[in-house]
mmCIF file of C-alpha atoms in Angstrom:
data_model
loop_
_atom_site.group_PDB
_atom_site.id
_atom_site.type_symbol
_atom_site.label_atom_id
_atom_site.label_comp_id
_atom_site.label_asym_id
_atom_site.label_seq_id
_atom_site.Cartn_x
_atom_site.Cartn_y
_atom_site.Cartn_z
ATOM 1 C CA MET A 1 -80.223 4.089 68.414
ATOM 2 C CA ASN A 2 -80.400 3.397 72.133
ATOM 3 C CA PRO A 3 -83.990 3.928 73.403
ATOM 4 C CA LYS A 4 -82.747 5.934 76.394
ATOM 5 C CA LEU A 5 -80.686 8.145 74.116
ATOM 6 C CA MET A 6 -83.707 8.535 71.859
ATOM 7 C CA ARG A 7 -85.887 9.629 74.794
ATOM 8 C CA GLY A 8 -83.145 12.021 75.852
ATOM 9 C CA PHE A 9 -83.089 13.635 72.408
ATOM 10 C CA ARG A 10 -86.880 13.947 72.421
ATOM 11 C CA LEU A 11 -86.836 15.570 75.862
ATOM 12 C CA TYR A 12 -84.034 17.855 74.728
ATOM 13 C CA ASN A 13 -85.939 18.941 71.613
ATOM 14 C CA LEU A 14 -89.139 19.436 73.623
ATOM 15 C CA THR A 15 -87.262 21.630 76.105
ATOM 16 C CA LEU A 16 -85.852 23.742 73.256
ATOM 17 C CA LEU A 17 -89.321 24.051 71.740
ATOM 18 C CA ILE A 18 -90.836 25.218 75.035
ATOM 19 C CA VAL A 19 -88.018 27.743 75.568
ATOM 20 C CA THR A 20 -88.407 29.052 72.013
ATOM 21 C CA LEU A 21 -92.183 29.439 72.293
ATOM 22 C CA GLY A 22 -91.792 31.106 75.688
ATOM 23 C CA SER A 23 -89.254 33.570 74.285
ATOM 24 C CA LEU A 24 -91.510 34.409 71.356
ATOM 25 C CA GLY A 25 -94.468 34.887 73.718
ATOM 26 C CA LEU A 26 -92.536 37.235 76.003
ATOM 27 C CA LEU A 27 -91.277 39.182 72.988
ATOM 28 C CA LEU A 28 -94.827 39.523 71.661
ATOM 29 C CA LEU A 29 -96.167 40.687 75.031
ATOM 30 C CA GLU A 30 -93.367 43.228 75.355
ATOM 31 C CA PHE A 31 -93.955 44.454 71.793
ATOM 32 C CA LEU A 32 -97.678 44.940 72.530
ATOM 33 C CA GLY A 33 -96.831 46.802 75.732
ATOM 34 C CA VAL A 34 -98.514 44.253 78.010
ATOM 35 C CA ILE A 35 -95.347 43.719 80.050
ATOM 36 C CA THR A 36 -92.170 45.714 80.521
ATOM 37 C CA ALA A 37 -89.169 43.597 81.381
ATOM 38 C CA PRO A 38 -86.423 45.188 83.547
ATOM 39 C CA SER A 39 -83.415 45.969 81.400
ATOM 40 C CA ARG A 40 -80.943 43.937 83.476
ATOM 41 C CA LEU A 41 -83.210 40.889 83.642
ATOM 42 C CA ALA A 42 -83.909 41.178 79.925
ATOM 43 C CA ARG A 43 -80.191 41.264 79.122
ATOM 44 C CA ILE A 44 -79.557 38.236 81.321
ATOM 45 C CA LEU A 45 -82.377 36.220 79.730
ATOM 46 C CA THR A 46 -81.197 37.225 76.252
ATOM 47 C CA ALA A 47 -77.643 36.135 77.026
ATOM 48 C CA VAL A 48 -78.824 32.798 78.485
ATOM 49 C CA LEU A 49 -81.043 32.074 75.494
ATOM 50 C CA LEU A 50 -78.286 33.036 73.077
ATOM 51 C CA LEU A 51 -75.823 30.720 74.812
ATOM 52 C CA LEU A 52 -78.379 27.903 74.918
ATOM 53 C CA PHE A 53 -79.214 28.119 71.208
ATOM 54 C CA SER A 54 -75.550 28.515 70.297
ATOM 55 C CA ALA A 55 -74.654 25.404 72.251
ATOM 56 C CA ASP A 56 -77.491 23.522 70.566
ATOM 57 C CA TYR A 57 -76.322 24.579 67.108
ATOM 58 C CA LEU A 58 -72.677 23.709 67.816
ATOM 59 C CA LEU A 59 -73.719 20.326 69.254
ATOM 60 C CA ARG A 60 -75.760 19.495 66.172
ATOM 61 C CA LEU A 61 -72.892 20.637 63.958
ATOM 62 C CA TRP A 62 -70.429 18.436 65.872
ATOM 63 C CA LEU A 63 -72.699 15.364 65.651
ATOM 64 C CA ALA A 64 -73.608 15.890 61.975
ATOM 65 C CA LYS A 65 -71.867 13.765 59.361
ATOM 66 C CA GLY A 66 -72.189 16.297 56.557
ATOM 67 C CA LYS A 67 -71.137 19.516 58.295
ATOM 68 C CA ALA A 68 -71.013 21.508 55.047
ATOM 69 C CA ASN A 69 -74.580 20.483 54.178
ATOM 70 C CA LEU A 70 -75.736 21.428 57.676
ATOM 71 C CA LEU A 71 -74.160 24.866 57.387
ATOM 72 C CA ALA A 72 -75.677 25.421 53.954
ATOM 73 C CA SER A 73 -79.171 24.217 54.851
ATOM 74 C CA ASN A 74 -79.362 25.910 58.263
ATOM 75 C CA SER A 75 -78.036 29.360 57.468
ATOM 76 C CA PHE A 76 -81.223 30.902 58.889
ATOM 77 C CA HIS A 77 -80.632 29.219 62.253
ATOM 78 C CA LEU A 78 -77.049 30.467 62.224
ATOM 79 C CA SER A 79 -78.171 34.030 61.507
ATOM 80 C CA ALA A 80 -80.592 33.816 64.426
ATOM 81 C CA LEU A 81 -77.617 33.435 66.770
ATOM 82 C CA VAL A 82 -76.331 36.912 65.902
ATOM 83 C CA PRO A 83 -76.983 39.216 68.907
ATOM 84 C CA THR A 84 -79.651 41.789 68.028
ATOM 85 C CA SER A 85 -80.289 43.245 71.458
ATOM 86 C CA GLY A 86 -80.677 47.004 71.096
ATOM 87 C CA VAL A 87 -80.917 46.694 67.341
ATOM 88 C CA LEU A 88 -84.403 45.249 66.847
ATOM 89 C CA SER A 89 -86.166 46.283 70.049
ATOM 90 C CA PRO A 90 -89.942 46.728 69.882
ATOM 91 C CA GLU A 91 -89.620 50.518 70.131
ATOM 92 C CA GLN A 92 -87.126 50.603 67.274
ATOM 93 C CA VAL A 93 -89.304 48.298 65.146
ATOM 94 C CA LYS A 94 -92.246 50.648 65.708
ATOM 95 C CA THR A 95 -90.072 53.655 64.848
ATOM 96 C CA VAL A 96 -88.813 52.043 61.645
ATOM 97 C CA TRP A 97 -92.361 51.079 60.662
ATOM 98 C CA GLN A 98 -93.626 54.620 61.292
ATOM 99 C CA ARG A 99 -90.773 56.109 59.272
ATOM 100 C CA LEU A 100 -91.476 53.729 56.403
ATOM 101 C CA ARG A 101 -95.127 54.755 56.427
ATOM 102 C CA GLN A 102 -94.154 58.442 56.490
ATOM 103 C CA LEU A 103 -91.711 57.890 53.627
ATOM 104 C CA ARG A 104 -94.398 56.086 51.624
ATOM 105 C CA GLN A 105 -96.846 58.920 52.287
ATOM 106 C CA ARG A 106 -94.296 61.524 51.200
ATOM 107 C CA LEU A 107 -93.539 59.591 48.013
ATOM 108 C CA VAL A 108 -97.245 59.211 47.205
ATOM 109 C CA THR A 109 -97.841 62.925 47.857
ATOM 110 C CA ARG A 110 -94.849 63.939 45.749
ATOM 111 C CA LEU A 111 -95.915 61.649 42.910
ATOM 112 C CA ARG A 112 -99.452 63.038 43.055
ATOM 113 C CA ASP A 113 -98.120 66.606 42.984
ATOM 114 C CA LYS A 114 -95.791 65.861 40.079
ATOM 115 C CA THR A 115 -98.607 64.163 38.151
ATOM 116 C CA ALA A 116 -100.955 67.100 38.766
ATOM 117 C CA THR A 117 -98.248 69.562 37.680
ATOM 118 C CA PHE A 118 -97.543 67.569 34.519
ATOM 119 C CA ARG A 119 -101.238 67.385 33.644
ATOM 120 C CA ALA A 120 -101.628 71.112 34.204
ATOM 121 C CA HIS A 121 -98.631 71.909 31.972
ATOM 122 C CA ALA A 122 -99.788 69.449 29.291
ATOM 123 C CA SER A 123 -103.318 70.873 29.317
ATOM 124 C CA ARG A 124 -101.998 74.433 29.086
ATOM 125 C CA PHE A 125 -99.675 73.478 26.213
ATOM 126 C CA LEU A 126 -102.309 71.563 24.228
ATOM 127 C CA HIS A 127 -104.968 74.241 24.578
ATOM 128 C CA ARG A 128 -102.649 77.097 23.655
ATOM 129 C CA GLY A 129 -103.661 78.381 20.219
ATOM 130 C CA GLY A 130 -106.159 75.531 19.818
ATOM 131 C CA LEU A 131 -103.393 72.952 19.258
ATOM 132 C CA ILE A 132 -105.474 70.132 20.703
ATOM 133 C CA TYR A 133 -108.246 70.701 18.152
ATOM 134 C CA TYR A 134 -105.761 70.844 15.279
ATOM 135 C CA LEU A 135 -104.244 67.539 16.425
ATOM 136 C CA ILE A 136 -107.675 65.882 16.614
ATOM 137 C CA LEU A 137 -108.670 67.135 13.159
ATOM 138 C CA SER A 138 -105.307 66.013 11.740
ATOM 139 C CA ALA A 139 -105.728 62.535 13.224
ATOM 140 C CA LEU A 140 -109.240 62.231 11.770
ATOM 141 C CA LEU A 141 -108.002 63.493 8.391
ATOM 142 C CA ILE A 142 -105.173 60.923 8.364
ATOM 143 C CA ILE A 143 -107.613 58.076 9.114
ATOM 144 C CA ILE A 144 -110.091 59.157 6.415
ATOM 145 C CA VAL A 145 -107.407 59.808 3.812
ATOM 146 C CA SER A 146 -105.821 56.421 4.567
ATOM 147 C CA VAL A 147 -109.088 54.682 3.707
ATOM 148 C CA ILE A 148 -109.459 56.670 0.463
ATOM 149 C CA TYR A 149 -105.825 56.031 -0.482
ATOM 150 C CA ALA A 150 -106.106 52.287 0.210
ATOM 151 C CA ILE A 151 -109.134 52.030 -2.088
ATOM 152 C CA ALA A 152 -107.756 54.274 -4.853
ATOM 153 C CA GLU A 153 -104.234 52.802 -4.883
ATOM 154 C CA HIS A 154 -105.237 49.189 -4.128
ATOM 155 C CA GLN A 155 -103.079 49.102 -0.997
ATOM 156 C CA ASN A 156 -103.761 47.423 2.318
ATOM 157 C CA TYR A 157 -104.790 49.743 5.133
ATOM 158 C CA GLY A 158 -101.514 49.325 7.021
ATOM 159 C CA ASN A 159 -99.429 50.638 4.112
ATOM 160 C CA ALA A 160 -101.975 53.382 3.447
ATOM 161 C CA LEU A 161 -101.852 54.545 7.066
ATOM 162 C CA TRP A 162 -98.052 54.514 7.016
ATOM 163 C CA TRP A 163 -98.045 56.605 3.839
ATOM 164 C CA ALA A 164 -100.560 59.084 5.330
ATOM 165 C CA VAL A 165 -98.509 59.613 8.503
ATOM 166 C CA VAL A 166 -95.267 60.030 6.542
ATOM 167 C CA THR A 167 -96.911 62.518 4.196
ATOM 168 C CA ALA A 168 -98.717 64.480 6.927
ATOM 169 C CA THR A 169 -95.497 64.949 8.896
ATOM 170 C CA THR A 170 -93.736 66.176 5.690
ATOM 171 C CA VAL A 171 -91.117 63.428 6.027
ATOM 172 C CA GLY A 172 -91.806 61.893 2.627
ATOM 173 C CA TYR A 173 -89.706 58.708 2.511
ATOM 174 C CA GLY A 174 -91.004 57.886 -0.978
ATOM 175 C CA ASP A 175 -91.226 54.136 -0.329
ATOM 176 C CA ILE A 176 -94.969 54.374 -1.102
ATOM 177 C CA SER A 177 -96.220 56.997 -3.566
ATOM 178 C CA PRO A 178 -99.599 57.677 -5.238
ATOM 179 C CA HIS A 179 -100.135 56.886 -8.919
ATOM 180 C CA THR A 180 -103.817 57.709 -9.387
ATOM 181 C CA LEU A 181 -105.481 61.124 -9.490
ATOM 182 C CA VAL A 182 -107.429 60.493 -6.302
ATOM 183 C CA GLY A 183 -104.282 59.371 -4.502
ATOM 184 C CA ARG A 184 -102.380 62.493 -5.555
ATOM 185 C CA ILE A 185 -105.228 64.773 -4.483
ATOM 186 C CA THR A 186 -105.257 63.176 -1.020
ATOM 187 C CA ALA A 187 -101.488 63.573 -0.892
ATOM 188 C CA VAL A 188 -101.787 67.325 -1.598
ATOM 189 C CA VAL A 189 -104.420 67.683 1.148
ATOM 190 C CA LEU A 190 -102.166 65.901 3.630
ATOM 191 C CA MET A 191 -99.141 67.989 2.619
ATOM 192 C CA PHE A 192 -100.955 71.278 3.288
ATOM 193 C CA ASN A 193 -102.318 69.909 6.533
ATOM 194 C CA GLY A 194 -98.829 68.799 7.555
ATOM 195 C CA ILE A 195 -97.356 72.238 6.865
ATOM 196 C CA GLY A 196 -100.049 73.809 9.048
ATOM 197 C CA LEU A 197 -99.564 71.202 11.770
ATOM 198 C CA ILE A 198 -95.796 71.725 11.985
ATOM 199 C CA GLY A 199 -96.261 75.502 12.041
ATOM 200 C CA THR A 200 -98.913 75.359 14.764
ATOM 201 C CA LEU A 201 -96.838 72.963 16.865
ATOM 202 C CA THR A 202 -93.721 75.133 16.585
ATOM 203 C CA SER A 203 -95.581 78.327 17.505
ATOM 204 C CA SER A 204 -97.264 76.585 20.460
ATOM 205 C CA ILE A 205 -93.913 75.370 21.815
ATOM 206 C CA THR A 206 -92.375 78.837 21.445
ATOM 207 C CA ALA A 207 -95.333 80.557 23.131
ATOM 208 C CA TYR A 208 -95.372 77.977 25.941
ATOM 209 C CA LEU A 209 -91.669 78.421 26.714
ATOM 210 C CA ALA A 210 -91.928 82.211 26.567
ATOM 211 C CA ASP A 211 -94.929 82.132 28.892
ATOM 212 C CA ASP A 212 -93.065 79.872 31.336
ATOM 213 C CA ARG A 213 -90.130 82.310 31.472
ATOM 214 C CA SER A 214 -92.502 85.224 32.013
ATOM 215 C CA THR A 215 -94.353 83.364 34.748
ATOM 216 C CA ALA A 216 -91.088 82.440 36.449
ATOM 217 C CA ARG A 217 -89.908 86.060 36.383
ATOM 218 C CA THR A 218 -93.259 87.249 37.743
ATOM 219 C CA SER A 219 -93.305 84.689 40.538
ATOM 220 C CA VAL A 220 -89.739 85.550 41.575
ATOM 221 C CA ALA A 221 -90.598 89.253 41.575
ATOM 222 C CA GLU A 222 -93.697 88.588 43.660
ATOM 223 C CA GLU A 223 -91.694 86.528 46.168
ATOM 224 C CA ILE A 224 -89.061 89.257 46.482
ATOM 225 C CA ALA A 225 -91.801 91.848 47.003
ATOM 226 C CA ARG A 226 -93.369 89.667 49.692
ATOM 227 C CA PHE A 227 -90.073 89.297 51.583
ATOM 228 C CA ASP A 228 -89.479 93.042 51.192
ATOM 229 C CA ALA A 229 -92.846 93.729 52.821
ATOM 230 C CA LEU A 230 -91.993 91.324 55.658
ATOM 231 C CA GLN A 231 -88.651 93.049 56.178
ATOM 232 C CA LYS A 232 -90.267 96.501 56.274
ATOM 233 C CA SER A 233 -92.859 95.304 58.778
ATOM 234 C CA GLY A 234 -90.122 93.939 61.019
ATOM 235 C CA ALA A 235 -91.155 90.296 60.680
ATOM 236 C CA ILE A 236 -87.722 89.382 59.288
ATOM 237 C CA SER A 237 -84.341 91.066 59.519
ATOM 238 C CA ALA A 238 -82.498 92.766 56.686
ATOM 239 C CA LYS A 239 -79.984 89.897 56.674
ATOM 240 C CA GLU A 240 -82.756 87.308 56.284
ATOM 241 C CA TYR A 241 -84.334 89.375 53.506
ATOM 242 C CA ALA A 242 -81.015 89.552 51.633
ATOM 243 C CA HIS A 243 -80.513 85.795 52.066
ATOM 244 C CA GLU A 244 -83.984 84.936 50.701
ATOM 245 C CA LYS A 245 -83.598 87.385 47.821
ATOM 246 C CA ARG A 246 -80.249 85.839 46.869
ATOM 247 C CA LYS A 247 -81.813 82.358 46.912
ATOM 248 C CA LEU A 248 -84.696 83.411 44.675
ATOM 249 C CA LEU A 249 -82.407 85.109 42.168
ATOM 250 C CA ASN A 250 -80.105 82.088 42.033
ATOM 251 C CA LYS A 251 -83.065 79.870 41.065
ATOM 252 C CA ARG A 252 -83.698 81.819 37.855
#
């Protein structure tokens, strides 16, 4: 290539680099609030820079031999030519960032509340009627009986544990069955335990659901009474009281 043309290209690229760095510096200073560019001057500079970079891209595209390859490999540069004035201003970037942080905080708070509610309901369900203790004793019984069954029936512990779980839950597939006296005794123990476990679990579920309905009715009644007191004291109107009462009754 001609040395003069080469120097011209270098000067041209250096000029573009200086303009780009200057634009980024001004944008950073404006974002940090150090400077405040007049709106008209800012629009003029943005338009000039956009035209300059567009001309540069079109010139490179015209001089390139493989235009399709240039378009494919420089899609980011092409997207940078899309006008974003008024779309990604520093104030709007700050607003979007603040809203994202608020949304994240709301999601974290909601997840924490849901987790706490679930743990409270699970704890109340497991401790109702001593279900948690029955489950622990049943698990220990299954483990101990599995060991005894494996020794008495000459089975590996995996098959013995499978048999114990199937028997304790009163499923009884019959794929593994005891043949010795000790094995049959352990089977009887697990069967009685399973009957008690299923009964306790069913009664706990029924009592839990009934208690939830009772609590819901009580809470709705308390809310209606609270709004009634507010209406009588003049804090809310009769129309507002009727509206809130209708909402609470519709939630049941």
